[in-house]
């Protein structure tokens, strides 16, 4: 993806009179996993598709590489480095339990969105994730976690997404419905074989994670980074780029959408800013796929006479019910003499998905080794950016020293993570905030029941693995929210008072506006949402195509 000729597929200058007169069949706001897959499907169906993407074309480097001192001193360089790596370049204001902070959220920015820099795990939700089981609906303040579409109906969309992503892995013994068509994964290292055997002995049946990587010769997996060869399947490599190259779609980069201009129930145009100029883009159909943080903001900013609280917000649900995952990193050790030559993304277990009637979560490998660079970046992102560069120099130097010491302490360890589902509380939300660098704030009250479930999986995993002879040490606290997995802020619902969109992704009360990103998910499950986002996007595109023939899915 790094070497793709993006400029060959840009439209005529959007600010020109010629471009202003064009009405596209479909405008897709956002070129991530949801937008990429929806746009590809519609372009394949003969639609004239235009992607509007806030980010710019990714690049491995731009100009002279700054020296070490410049990298330490300059916050502006840090933002530029994030943009070059395809990452969101502005820190986000969060207010958790009444305490305000700014954090660097691990999001993507550019073609492929967050999927361009994700860990490539593409797993299905389990059947129970669609049903609202295990008591979430009974708790005060929790929004419905029952999907308006059942697992059996949704299954065809999962299979279609998997056919595009081509994951490798093995079937999950804890999921009776797992019939994914998988490519054979590369062999585990001796060390990871030993660990998988210990997991099985602990009563935690292991399976190879479904990973969307082709594993070409010399593959380094590019987990968490942009892929230079497009062997990692993401929203750009498997969605946007095929739509551009084979099906006539176009993409406008550096194009940040501000609002939708509404004409009653229809979107009349999309107002955006590109290269410092205001533009208006018109389309027969608009798909909002800017992610669970930005999509609700666009709807709220689009308020007008017919939509006084924002588009789709008649029941005050836009931005509400934001869900994350609680991720707890832990280290495990294997005998030092075992070879570590093998893939990084290895195995997982869902044996603890539900225990004693509660959703406590899943376990999944994170990385093959504990490295100082990873620890330093994790620490730096958790700390605020200070006003003076000299203070930031001290913070960064301190993070580097701590990381170097920690890397020695954890030499030979392998990182895993627990993942615990978050339920959708109405009070937890995303709101516009002019004081935040990113223009929004996350307001979140950490539920006591979530802390209890996070503690339950921590204790269960520790007890079982230690009983099987594995040394375990947890690095993360129990309230570690994964802000990169935001979902549910424009959730699906059976009726307008239960959700912002219907089962097809169409915004209630509108004729030609759909949403196709993680914001529509009614549940966060205990699984990476990427595959489910892709499947929802394909389902939305299919609905749009079927509507022309009067056939509804």
Short mmCIF file of C-alpha atoms in Angstrom, two decimals:
data_model
loop_
_atom_site.label_atom_id
_atom_site.label_comp_id
_atom_site.label_asym_id
_atom_site.label_seq_id
_atom_site.Cartn_x
_atom_site.Cartn_y
_atom_site.Cartn_z
CA UNK A 1 0.00 0.00 0.00
CA UNK A 2 2.92 2.36 0.70
CA UNK A 3 3.84 2.48 -2.98
CA UNK A 4 0.35 2.71 -4.46
CA UNK A 5 -0.23 5.55 -6.97
CA UNK A 6 -3.09 7.27 -5.13
CA UNK A 7 -2.85 10.47 -7.20
CA UNK A 8 -3.87 8.54 -10.33
CA UNK A 9 -7.34 8.06 -8.86
CA UNK A 10 -8.19 11.47 -7.48
CA UNK A 11 -11.21 13.30 -8.94
CA UNK A 12 -11.21 16.70 -10.58
CA UNK A 13 -10.48 19.48 -8.07
CA UNK A 14 -13.51 19.26 -5.76
CA UNK A 15 -13.62 23.05 -5.40
CA UNK A 16 -13.95 23.62 -9.14
CA UNK A 17 -17.26 24.52 -10.77
CA UNK A 18 -17.05 21.34 -12.84
CA UNK A 19 -16.72 19.13 -9.76
CA UNK A 20 -19.44 21.01 -7.89
CA UNK A 21 -21.91 20.11 -10.65
CA UNK A 22 -21.23 16.37 -10.44
CA UNK A 23 -23.66 14.11 -8.60
CA UNK A 24 -22.03 10.85 -7.70
CA UNK A 25 -24.02 7.67 -7.31
CA UNK A 26 -22.43 7.06 -3.90
CA UNK A 27 -20.17 9.14 -1.69
CA UNK A 28 -18.41 7.16 1.05
CA UNK A 29 -17.13 9.27 3.95
CA UNK A 30 -14.10 7.38 5.24
CA UNK A 31 -11.92 4.77 3.56
CA UNK A 32 -11.41 2.29 6.40
CA UNK A 33 -12.65 -1.27 6.72
CA UNK A 34 -16.34 -0.31 6.58
CA UNK A 35 -16.08 2.39 3.94
CA UNK A 36 -13.61 0.38 1.85
CA UNK A 37 -15.76 -2.74 1.72
CA UNK A 38 -19.04 -0.87 1.16
CA UNK A 39 -17.45 1.21 -1.62
CA UNK A 40 -15.95 -1.85 -3.29
CA UNK A 41 -19.24 -3.73 -3.31
CA UNK A 42 -21.13 -0.75 -4.75
CA UNK A 43 -18.47 -0.05 -7.37
CA UNK A 44 -18.62 -3.71 -8.38
CA UNK A 45 -22.36 -3.22 -8.72
CA UNK A 46 -21.82 -0.49 -11.30
CA UNK A 47 -22.09 2.57 -9.07
CA UNK A 48 -19.97 5.70 -9.56
CA UNK A 49 -18.27 5.84 -6.15
CA UNK A 50 -16.23 8.62 -4.54
CA UNK A 51 -14.35 8.09 -1.26
CA UNK A 52 -13.75 11.14 0.94
CA UNK A 53 -10.79 10.50 3.26
CA UNK A 54 -9.48 12.87 5.93
CA UNK A 55 -5.96 11.41 5.81
CA UNK A 56 -3.40 11.61 3.09
CA UNK A 57 -1.57 9.04 1.02
CA UNK A 58 0.67 6.96 3.29
CA UNK A 59 4.43 7.22 2.92
CA UNK A 60 7.33 5.44 4.54
CA UNK A 61 9.19 8.76 4.84
CA UNK A 62 8.85 12.39 3.78
CA UNK A 63 11.97 14.47 3.30
CA UNK A 64 14.99 14.44 5.56
CA UNK A 65 14.79 12.20 8.62
CA UNK A 66 15.20 14.33 11.78
CA UNK A 67 18.00 13.50 14.18
CA UNK A 68 17.53 11.95 17.61
CA UNK A 69 17.49 15.26 19.49
CA UNK A 70 14.93 16.75 17.07
CA UNK A 71 12.71 13.71 17.50
CA UNK A 72 12.85 14.05 21.29
CA UNK A 73 12.25 17.82 21.38
CA UNK A 74 9.60 18.39 18.73
CA UNK A 75 5.93 17.66 19.37
CA UNK A 76 5.20 18.79 15.81
CA UNK A 77 7.51 16.12 14.51
CA UNK A 78 5.65 13.58 16.62
CA UNK A 79 2.36 14.47 14.91
CA UNK A 80 4.04 14.37 11.51
CA UNK A 81 5.55 10.97 12.31
CA UNK A 82 2.11 9.67 13.26
CA UNK A 83 0.67 10.88 9.96
CA UNK A 84 3.46 9.21 8.03
CA UNK A 85 2.71 5.95 9.83
CA UNK A 86 -0.96 6.18 8.87
CA UNK A 87 -2.09 7.02 12.39
CA UNK A 88 -4.49 9.53 13.92
CA UNK A 89 -2.38 12.60 14.65
CA UNK A 90 -4.40 14.42 17.31
CA UNK A 91 -4.74 13.48 20.95
CA UNK A 92 -8.24 12.82 22.27
CA UNK A 93 -9.86 14.25 25.38
CA UNK A 94 -11.33 11.60 27.67
CA UNK A 95 -13.23 12.10 30.90
CA UNK A 96 -13.24 8.79 32.80
CA UNK A 97 -14.99 8.78 36.17
CA UNK A 98 -14.92 12.59 36.15
CA UNK A 99 -11.17 12.90 35.55
CA UNK A 100 -10.13 14.60 32.32
CA UNK A 101 -7.01 13.68 30.36
CA UNK A 102 -5.78 13.62 26.77
CA UNK A 103 -4.57 10.35 25.26
CA UNK A 104 -3.11 9.23 21.97
CA UNK A 105 -5.79 6.88 20.68
CA UNK A 106 -4.50 4.06 18.45
CA UNK A 107 -6.55 4.89 15.37
CA UNK A 108 -5.67 4.93 11.70
CA UNK A 109 -5.74 8.00 9.47
CA UNK A 110 -5.63 7.60 5.71
CA UNK A 111 -6.68 4.91 3.22
CA UNK A 112 -7.52 1.78 5.17
CA UNK A 113 -8.24 3.74 8.33
CA UNK A 114 -7.52 1.82 11.53
CA UNK A 115 -7.46 -1.45 9.62
CA UNK A 116 -4.28 -0.31 7.83
CA UNK A 117 -2.43 -0.39 11.17
CA UNK A 118 -4.40 -3.11 12.99
CA UNK A 119 -3.16 -6.46 14.24
CA UNK A 120 -5.02 -8.24 11.40
CA UNK A 121 -7.19 -10.44 13.66
CA UNK A 122 -10.48 -10.99 11.81
CA UNK A 123 -12.73 -13.11 14.02
CA UNK A 124 -16.47 -13.65 13.95
CA UNK A 125 -18.65 -12.70 16.86
CA UNK A 126 -20.14 -15.77 18.52
CA UNK A 127 -23.83 -16.62 18.18
CA UNK A 128 -24.55 -15.47 21.73
CA UNK A 129 -23.14 -12.02 20.91
CA UNK A 130 -26.21 -11.38 18.73
CA UNK A 131 -28.82 -12.40 21.32
CA UNK A 132 -28.48 -10.12 24.34
CA UNK A 133 -27.88 -13.01 26.72
CA UNK A 134 -26.12 -12.94 30.11
CA UNK A 135 -28.00 -10.13 31.72
CA UNK A 136 -26.81 -6.94 30.06
CA UNK A 137 -30.32 -5.81 29.11
CA UNK A 138 -31.49 -6.18 32.70
CA UNK A 139 -29.02 -3.65 34.14
CA UNK A 140 -30.11 -0.04 34.72
CA UNK A 141 -28.89 2.40 32.07
CA UNK A 142 -27.76 -0.28 29.59
CA UNK A 143 -28.96 0.07 26.01
CA UNK A 144 -30.23 -3.01 24.19
CA UNK A 145 -27.51 -5.49 23.23
CA UNK A 146 -29.79 -7.57 21.02
CA UNK A 147 -29.11 -7.29 17.30
CA UNK A 148 -32.02 -6.56 14.92
CA UNK A 149 -30.58 -9.29 12.68
CA UNK A 150 -29.88 -12.84 13.82
CA UNK A 151 -26.64 -14.77 13.55
CA UNK A 152 -27.95 -17.16 10.90
CA UNK A 153 -29.05 -14.28 8.69
CA UNK A 154 -25.77 -12.43 9.23
CA UNK A 155 -23.65 -15.50 8.49
CA UNK A 156 -23.65 -14.98 4.72
CA UNK A 157 -22.13 -11.52 5.25
CA UNK A 158 -19.40 -13.01 7.42
CA UNK A 159 -18.58 -15.54 4.72
CA UNK A 160 -18.50 -12.84 2.04
CA UNK A 161 -16.11 -10.72 4.12
CA UNK A 162 -13.87 -13.71 4.82
CA UNK A 163 -13.72 -14.50 1.10
CA UNK A 164 -12.26 -11.03 0.50
CA UNK A 165 -9.92 -10.97 3.51
CA UNK A 166 -8.59 -14.54 3.02
CA UNK A 167 -7.67 -15.23 6.68
CA UNK A 168 -5.40 -18.01 7.81
CA UNK A 169 -5.83 -19.90 11.08
CA UNK A 170 -7.68 -22.88 12.55
CA UNK A 171 -11.24 -23.33 13.73
CA UNK A 172 -12.12 -22.50 17.30
CA UNK A 173 -13.07 -25.60 19.35
CA UNK A 174 -15.12 -23.38 21.69
CA UNK A 175 -17.33 -22.09 18.85
CA UNK A 176 -19.64 -24.71 17.36
CA UNK A 177 -20.56 -22.28 14.56
CA UNK A 178 -17.00 -21.66 13.39
CA UNK A 179 -16.98 -22.94 9.82
CA UNK A 180 -14.71 -20.21 8.42
CA UNK A 181 -12.81 -21.13 5.27
CA UNK A 182 -9.22 -20.62 6.38
CA UNK A 183 -5.82 -20.73 4.77
CA UNK A 184 -3.25 -22.88 6.62
CA UNK A 185 -1.25 -20.72 9.05
CA UNK A 186 2.55 -20.81 9.24
CA UNK A 187 3.94 -23.29 11.75
CA UNK A 188 4.34 -22.12 15.34
CA UNK A 189 7.77 -21.72 16.83
CA UNK A 190 8.96 -24.36 19.31
CA UNK A 191 8.32 -21.88 22.10
CA UNK A 192 4.75 -21.17 21.01
CA UNK A 193 4.05 -24.88 20.51
CA UNK A 194 5.09 -25.40 24.13
CA UNK A 195 2.83 -22.55 25.27
CA UNK A 196 -0.14 -23.83 23.24
CA UNK A 197 0.28 -27.23 24.86
CA UNK A 198 0.31 -25.60 28.29
CA UNK A 199 -2.87 -23.63 27.45
CA UNK A 200 -4.60 -26.86 26.43
CA UNK A 201 -3.41 -28.57 29.62
CA UNK A 202 -4.82 -25.63 31.61
CA UNK A 203 -8.28 -26.25 30.15
CA UNK A 204 -7.97 -23.29 27.79
CA UNK A 205 -8.36 -24.92 24.32
CA UNK A 206 -6.15 -23.00 21.92
CA UNK A 207 -6.78 -22.29 18.25
CA UNK A 208 -4.76 -20.33 15.71
CA UNK A 209 -6.05 -16.76 15.51
CA UNK A 210 -7.79 -15.92 12.22
CA UNK A 211 -5.23 -13.52 10.75
CA UNK A 212 -5.74 -11.58 7.50
CA UNK A 213 -2.15 -11.89 6.28
CA UNK A 214 -1.03 -13.72 3.13
CA UNK A 215 2.37 -14.62 4.63
CA UNK A 216 4.33 -14.06 1.43
CA UNK A 217 8.00 -15.10 1.50
CA UNK A 218 9.87 -12.80 3.86
CA UNK A 219 6.64 -11.55 5.47
CA UNK A 220 7.20 -9.61 8.70
CA UNK A 221 3.41 -9.46 9.37
CA UNK A 222 3.40 -5.63 9.74
CA UNK A 223 1.14 -5.91 12.77
CA UNK A 224 0.45 -2.41 14.04
CA UNK A 225 2.12 -0.81 11.03
CA UNK A 226 1.41 -0.08 7.36
CA UNK A 227 2.13 -3.00 5.03
CA UNK A 228 4.52 -2.18 2.16
CA UNK A 229 3.49 -5.14 -0.01
CA UNK A 230 -0.29 -5.33 0.50
CA UNK A 231 -0.07 -8.89 1.81
CA UNK A 232 -1.95 -7.72 4.91
CA UNK A 233 -5.67 -7.56 4.15
CA UNK A 234 -7.30 -4.31 5.25
CA UNK A 235 -9.84 -1.75 4.13
CA UNK A 236 -7.45 -0.25 1.59
CA UNK A 237 -5.67 -3.29 0.15
CA UNK A 238 -8.86 -5.39 -0.17
CA UNK A 239 -11.48 -2.65 -0.47
CA UNK A 240 -10.49 0.83 -1.66
CA UNK A 241 -7.66 -0.12 -4.02
CA UNK A 242 -9.62 -2.81 -5.94
CA UNK A 243 -12.53 -0.35 -6.20
CA UNK A 244 -10.21 2.27 -7.72
CA UNK A 245 -8.20 0.02 -10.02
CA UNK A 246 -10.85 -2.38 -11.30
CA UNK A 247 -14.17 -0.62 -10.89
CA UNK A 248 -13.72 3.09 -11.65
CA UNK A 249 -14.05 4.52 -8.14
CA UNK A 250 -12.20 7.72 -7.15
CA UNK A 251 -10.74 8.99 -3.88
CA UNK A 252 -10.27 12.51 -2.51
CA UNK A 253 -7.54 12.62 0.15
CA UNK A 254 -6.92 15.40 2.69
CA UNK A 255 -10.68 15.90 2.65
CA UNK A 256 -12.25 16.34 6.07
CA UNK A 257 -16.06 16.26 6.20
CA UNK A 258 -17.75 18.85 8.41
CA UNK A 259 -21.49 18.27 7.99
CA UNK A 260 -24.32 16.97 5.86
CA UNK A 261 -26.68 19.39 4.15
CA UNK A 262 -30.18 17.97 4.53
CA UNK A 263 -33.28 18.54 2.42
CA UNK A 264 -35.98 17.04 4.61
CA UNK A 265 -35.23 13.32 4.91
CA UNK A 266 -32.56 13.35 2.20
CA UNK A 267 -28.91 14.29 2.18
CA UNK A 268 -28.59 17.03 -0.41
CA UNK A 269 -24.82 17.38 -0.13
CA UNK A 270 -21.70 16.78 1.92
CA UNK A 271 -19.77 19.81 3.11
CA UNK A 272 -16.05 19.24 3.53
CA UNK A 273 -12.73 21.03 3.54
CA UNK A 274 -9.92 19.97 1.23
CA UNK A 275 -6.51 21.62 1.04
CA UNK A 276 -7.82 24.63 2.94
CA UNK A 277 -10.89 25.14 0.70
CA UNK A 278 -14.55 24.50 1.43
CA UNK A 279 -16.23 22.09 -0.97
CA UNK A 280 -19.69 20.61 -1.47
CA UNK A 281 -20.07 17.07 -2.81
CA UNK A 282 -23.41 15.74 -4.04
CA UNK A 283 -24.52 12.12 -4.32
CA UNK A 284 -27.64 10.03 -4.72
CA UNK A 285 -26.58 7.96 -1.70
CA UNK A 286 -24.24 8.82 1.17
CA UNK A 287 -22.46 6.28 3.37
CA UNK A 288 -20.96 7.61 6.59
CA UNK A 289 -18.00 5.42 7.58
CA UNK A 290 -15.78 7.76 9.57
CA UNK A 291 -15.60 5.56 12.66
CA UNK A 292 -17.31 5.39 16.04
CA UNK A 293 -15.83 8.71 17.17
CA UNK A 294 -16.33 10.87 14.07
CA UNK A 295 -19.54 9.51 12.52
CA UNK A 296 -21.73 10.66 15.46
CA UNK A 297 -20.01 14.07 15.38
CA UNK A 298 -20.90 14.51 11.70
CA UNK A 299 -24.54 13.71 12.49
CA UNK A 300 -24.62 16.12 15.44
CA UNK A 301 -22.96 18.90 13.42
CA UNK A 302 -25.62 18.45 10.72
CA UNK A 303 -28.45 19.82 12.86
CA UNK A 304 -31.02 21.98 11.05
CA UNK A 305 -34.72 22.86 11.00
CA UNK A 306 -35.80 19.31 10.19
CA UNK A 307 -33.20 17.74 12.48
CA UNK A 308 -32.84 20.14 15.43
CA UNK A 309 -30.80 17.71 17.59
CA UNK A 310 -28.73 16.37 14.71
CA UNK A 311 -29.48 13.93 11.91
CA UNK A 312 -30.83 10.62 13.23
CA UNK A 313 -30.95 11.99 16.76
CA UNK A 314 -34.69 12.31 17.40
CA UNK A 315 -34.33 9.98 20.40
CA UNK A 316 -31.04 11.42 21.69
CA UNK A 317 -29.08 8.25 20.88
CA UNK A 318 -26.38 9.65 18.58
CA UNK A 319 -23.04 9.41 20.37
CA UNK A 320 -24.49 7.46 23.30
CA UNK A 321 -23.65 3.92 24.34
CA UNK A 322 -19.96 4.07 23.41
CA UNK A 323 -18.31 0.72 24.14
CA UNK A 324 -14.68 -0.29 24.41
CA UNK A 325 -12.88 -3.44 25.46
CA UNK A 326 -11.01 -3.85 28.72
CA UNK A 327 -7.65 -5.24 27.62
CA UNK A 328 -5.24 -6.57 30.24
CA UNK A 329 -1.74 -7.43 29.04
CA UNK A 330 0.09 -10.26 30.72
CA UNK A 331 3.44 -11.94 30.16
CA UNK A 332 4.10 -15.67 30.09
CA UNK A 333 7.43 -17.44 29.94
CA UNK A 334 8.57 -20.61 28.16
CA UNK A 335 11.88 -22.46 28.50
CA UNK A 336 14.73 -20.31 27.12
CA UNK A 337 16.25 -23.06 24.96
CA UNK A 338 13.18 -23.33 22.68
CA UNK A 339 13.35 -21.70 19.26
CA UNK A 340 11.34 -18.50 18.79
CA UNK A 341 11.38 -18.64 14.97
CA UNK A 342 7.76 -18.38 13.83
CA UNK A 343 4.80 -16.01 13.41
CA UNK A 344 3.98 -13.26 15.91
CA UNK A 345 0.18 -13.55 15.85
CA UNK A 346 -0.29 -17.08 17.12
CA UNK A 347 -3.14 -18.50 19.17
CA UNK A 348 -6.11 -17.61 21.33
CA UNK A 349 -8.74 -19.23 23.55
CA UNK A 350 -12.41 -18.44 24.17
CA UNK A 351 -12.91 -21.02 26.92
CA UNK A 352 -13.54 -18.21 29.43
CA UNK A 353 -15.88 -16.28 27.13
CA UNK A 354 -18.78 -16.92 29.49
CA UNK A 355 -18.19 -18.30 32.95
CA UNK A 356 -20.77 -18.67 35.74
CA UNK A 357 -23.29 -16.91 33.51
CA UNK A 358 -21.10 -13.82 32.99
CA UNK A 359 -19.24 -12.62 29.93
CA UNK A 360 -15.68 -12.43 31.20
CA UNK A 361 -13.79 -12.55 27.89
CA UNK A 362 -11.15 -14.13 25.68
CA UNK A 363 -7.37 -14.61 25.66
CA UNK A 364 -5.17 -13.80 22.66
CA UNK A 365 -1.47 -13.58 21.82
CA UNK A 366 -0.19 -10.02 21.27
CA UNK A 367 3.47 -10.25 20.32
CA UNK A 368 6.32 -12.68 20.00
CA UNK A 369 8.73 -10.77 22.25
CA UNK A 370 8.67 -7.89 24.71
CA UNK A 371 10.68 -5.02 23.18
CA UNK A 372 11.75 -1.71 24.70
CA UNK A 373 10.30 0.29 21.78
CA UNK A 374 6.81 -1.12 22.31
CA UNK A 375 6.93 -0.40 26.04
CA UNK A 376 8.20 3.15 25.47
CA UNK A 377 5.43 3.94 22.99
CA UNK A 378 2.79 2.49 25.30
CA UNK A 379 4.04 4.60 28.24
CA UNK A 380 4.37 7.80 26.17
CA UNK A 381 0.85 7.50 24.78
CA UNK A 382 -0.57 7.18 28.29
CA UNK A 383 1.02 10.46 29.44
CA UNK A 384 -0.10 14.02 28.60
CA UNK A 385 1.70 16.32 26.18
CA UNK A 386 3.18 19.17 28.25
CA UNK A 387 3.24 22.83 27.12
CA UNK A 388 7.03 23.18 26.97
CA UNK A 389 9.21 20.99 24.76
CA UNK A 390 11.91 20.76 27.45
CA UNK A 391 9.43 19.12 29.83
CA UNK A 392 8.42 16.67 27.12
CA UNK A 393 12.08 15.85 26.67
CA UNK A 394 12.22 14.78 30.33
CA UNK A 395 9.04 12.72 30.02
CA UNK A 396 10.30 10.95 26.91
CA UNK A 397 13.72 10.30 28.43
CA UNK A 398 12.04 8.86 31.52
CA UNK A 399 9.79 6.62 29.42
CA UNK A 400 12.81 5.38 27.48
CA UNK A 401 14.74 4.51 30.64
CA UNK A 402 11.77 2.68 32.17
CA UNK A 403 11.21 0.81 28.90
CA UNK A 404 14.83 -0.32 28.70
CA UNK A 405 14.72 -1.64 32.27
CA UNK A 406 11.35 -3.35 31.72
CA UNK A 407 12.58 -5.01 28.54
CA UNK A 408 15.42 -6.60 30.52
CA UNK A 409 13.07 -7.77 33.26
CA UNK A 410 10.72 -9.35 30.72
CA UNK A 411 13.39 -10.76 28.42
CA UNK A 412 12.16 -14.03 26.95
CA UNK A 413 8.53 -13.33 27.80
CA UNK A 414 5.60 -13.48 25.37
CA UNK A 415 2.78 -10.95 25.64
CA UNK A 416 -0.86 -12.03 25.74
CA UNK A 417 -4.00 -10.05 26.47
CA UNK A 418 -7.38 -10.67 27.98
CA UNK A 419 -10.29 -8.94 26.24
CA UNK A 420 -13.49 -8.27 28.20
CA UNK A 421 -16.71 -7.04 26.60
CA UNK A 422 -18.05 -3.61 27.48
CA UNK A 423 -21.81 -3.06 27.65
CA UNK A 424 -23.49 0.05 26.20
CA UNK A 425 -24.48 2.46 28.97
CA UNK A 426 -26.49 5.49 27.84
CA UNK A 427 -24.38 7.84 29.95
CA UNK A 428 -21.16 6.79 28.24
CA UNK A 429 -20.91 8.89 25.12
CA UNK A 430 -18.95 10.89 22.56
CA UNK A 431 -19.65 14.63 22.42
CA UNK A 432 -18.28 17.62 20.45
CA UNK A 433 -15.69 19.53 22.46
CA UNK A 434 -13.86 22.55 21.05
CA UNK A 435 -11.21 22.27 23.79
CA UNK A 436 -10.13 18.79 22.71
CA UNK A 437 -7.35 18.58 20.09
CA UNK A 438 -9.51 16.15 18.11
CA UNK A 439 -12.72 18.18 18.51
CA UNK A 440 -14.54 15.69 20.72
CA UNK A 441 -14.51 14.28 24.22
CA UNK A 442 -15.28 10.77 25.48
CA UNK A 443 -17.35 10.85 28.66
CA UNK A 444 -17.19 7.50 30.41
CA UNK A 445 -18.13 6.14 33.82
CA UNK A 446 -16.43 2.82 34.46
CA UNK A 447 -19.13 0.34 35.56
CA UNK A 448 -18.49 -1.69 38.69
CA UNK A 449 -19.80 -4.81 36.96
CA UNK A 450 -17.20 -4.37 34.18
CA UNK A 451 -14.40 -4.16 36.75
CA UNK A 452 -15.72 -7.35 38.36
CA UNK A 453 -15.77 -9.21 35.04
CA UNK A 454 -12.26 -7.96 34.18
CA UNK A 455 -11.03 -9.18 37.55
CA UNK A 456 -12.75 -12.53 37.01
CA UNK A 457 -10.88 -13.29 33.78
CA UNK A 458 -7.61 -12.08 35.28
CA UNK A 459 -7.96 -14.45 38.24
CA UNK A 460 -9.23 -17.37 36.14
CA UNK A 461 -6.44 -17.10 33.55
CA UNK A 462 -3.76 -16.79 36.25
CA UNK A 463 -5.09 -19.74 38.25
CA UNK A 464 -5.42 -22.07 35.28
CA UNK A 465 -2.10 -21.24 33.63
CA UNK A 466 -0.09 -21.44 36.84
CA UNK A 467 -1.67 -24.82 37.58
CA UNK A 468 -0.35 -25.96 34.17
CA UNK A 469 3.18 -24.85 35.02
CA UNK A 470 3.21 -21.47 33.24
CA UNK A 471 4.72 -18.39 34.85
CA UNK A 472 2.24 -15.50 34.52
CA UNK A 473 2.58 -11.80 35.32
CA UNK A 474 -0.08 -9.15 34.54
CA UNK A 475 1.26 -5.81 33.33
CA UNK A 476 -2.02 -3.89 32.90
CA UNK A 477 -4.48 -2.66 35.45
CA UNK A 478 -8.06 -3.96 35.39
CA UNK A 479 -9.53 -0.67 34.13
CA UNK A 480 -7.45 -0.44 30.97
CA UNK A 481 -9.89 0.68 28.28
CA UNK A 482 -8.94 0.00 24.65
CA UNK A 483 -9.83 3.35 23.09
CA UNK A 484 -8.88 1.95 19.68
CA UNK A 485 -11.93 -0.35 19.73
CA UNK A 486 -14.69 2.25 20.15
CA UNK A 487 -18.12 1.04 18.98
CA UNK A 488 -21.86 1.54 19.32
CA UNK A 489 -22.28 5.32 19.04
CA UNK A 490 -24.79 5.04 16.15
CA UNK A 491 -26.09 1.62 17.09
CA UNK A 492 -28.47 -0.63 15.18
CA UNK A 493 -31.99 -0.99 16.55
CA UNK A 494 -35.23 -2.70 15.60
CA UNK A 495 -37.10 0.61 16.03
CA UNK A 496 -36.01 4.29 15.99
CA UNK A 497 -36.20 4.51 19.79
CA UNK A 498 -33.71 1.64 20.11
CA UNK A 499 -31.07 2.73 17.65
CA UNK A 500 -29.78 5.31 15.18
CA UNK A 501 -29.81 2.94 12.19
CA UNK A 502 -31.93 -0.03 11.14
CA UNK A 503 -30.69 -3.56 10.45
CA UNK A 504 -29.33 -2.51 7.03
CA UNK A 505 -27.40 0.50 8.37
CA UNK A 506 -29.85 3.13 7.08
CA UNK A 507 -30.26 6.08 9.44
CA UNK A 508 -33.80 6.14 10.78
CA UNK A 509 -35.80 9.08 9.36
CA UNK A 510 -33.62 9.48 6.27
CA UNK A 511 -33.94 8.20 2.70
CA UNK A 512 -30.39 8.06 1.39
CA UNK A 513 -28.03 8.04 4.39
CA UNK A 514 -26.34 4.90 5.70
CA UNK A 515 -23.62 4.22 8.28
CA UNK A 516 -21.03 1.46 7.79
CA UNK A 517 -18.47 1.41 10.59
CA UNK A 518 -18.07 0.21 14.19
CA UNK A 519 -20.52 2.84 15.44
CA UNK A 520 -23.47 0.67 14.32
CA UNK A 521 -22.49 -2.37 16.41
CA UNK A 522 -24.99 -3.07 19.23
CA UNK A 523 -22.42 -5.19 21.11
CA UNK A 524 -18.67 -4.99 21.57
CA UNK A 525 -18.29 -8.73 22.26
CA UNK A 526 -14.81 -9.84 23.39
CA UNK A 527 -13.34 -9.94 19.89
CA UNK A 528 -11.67 -7.52 17.51
CA UNK A 529 -14.57 -5.88 15.59
CA UNK A 530 -12.88 -5.64 12.16
CA UNK A 531 -14.52 -8.64 10.48
CA UNK A 532 -17.94 -7.70 11.84
CA UNK A 533 -17.53 -4.14 10.56
CA UNK A 534 -16.61 -5.49 7.10
CA UNK A 535 -19.60 -7.84 7.12
CA UNK A 536 -21.98 -5.04 8.15
CA UNK A 537 -20.62 -2.86 5.34
CA UNK A 538 -21.19 -5.56 2.73
CA UNK A 539 -24.71 -6.06 4.04
CA UNK A 540 -25.38 -2.31 3.77
CA UNK A 541 -24.06 -2.20 0.21
CA UNK A 542 -26.20 -5.19 -0.72
CA UNK A 543 -29.27 -3.42 0.67
CA UNK A 544 -28.57 -0.34 -1.46
CA UNK A 545 -28.13 -2.42 -4.61
CA UNK A 546 -31.24 -4.51 -3.91
CA UNK A 547 -33.35 -1.40 -3.28
CA UNK A 548 -33.06 -0.44 -6.95
CA UNK A 549 -34.88 -3.62 -7.93
CA UNK A 550 -37.37 -3.40 -5.08
CA UNK A 551 -35.74 -6.37 -3.36
CA UNK A 552 -35.04 -5.88 0.35
CA UNK A 553 -32.65 -8.11 2.30
#
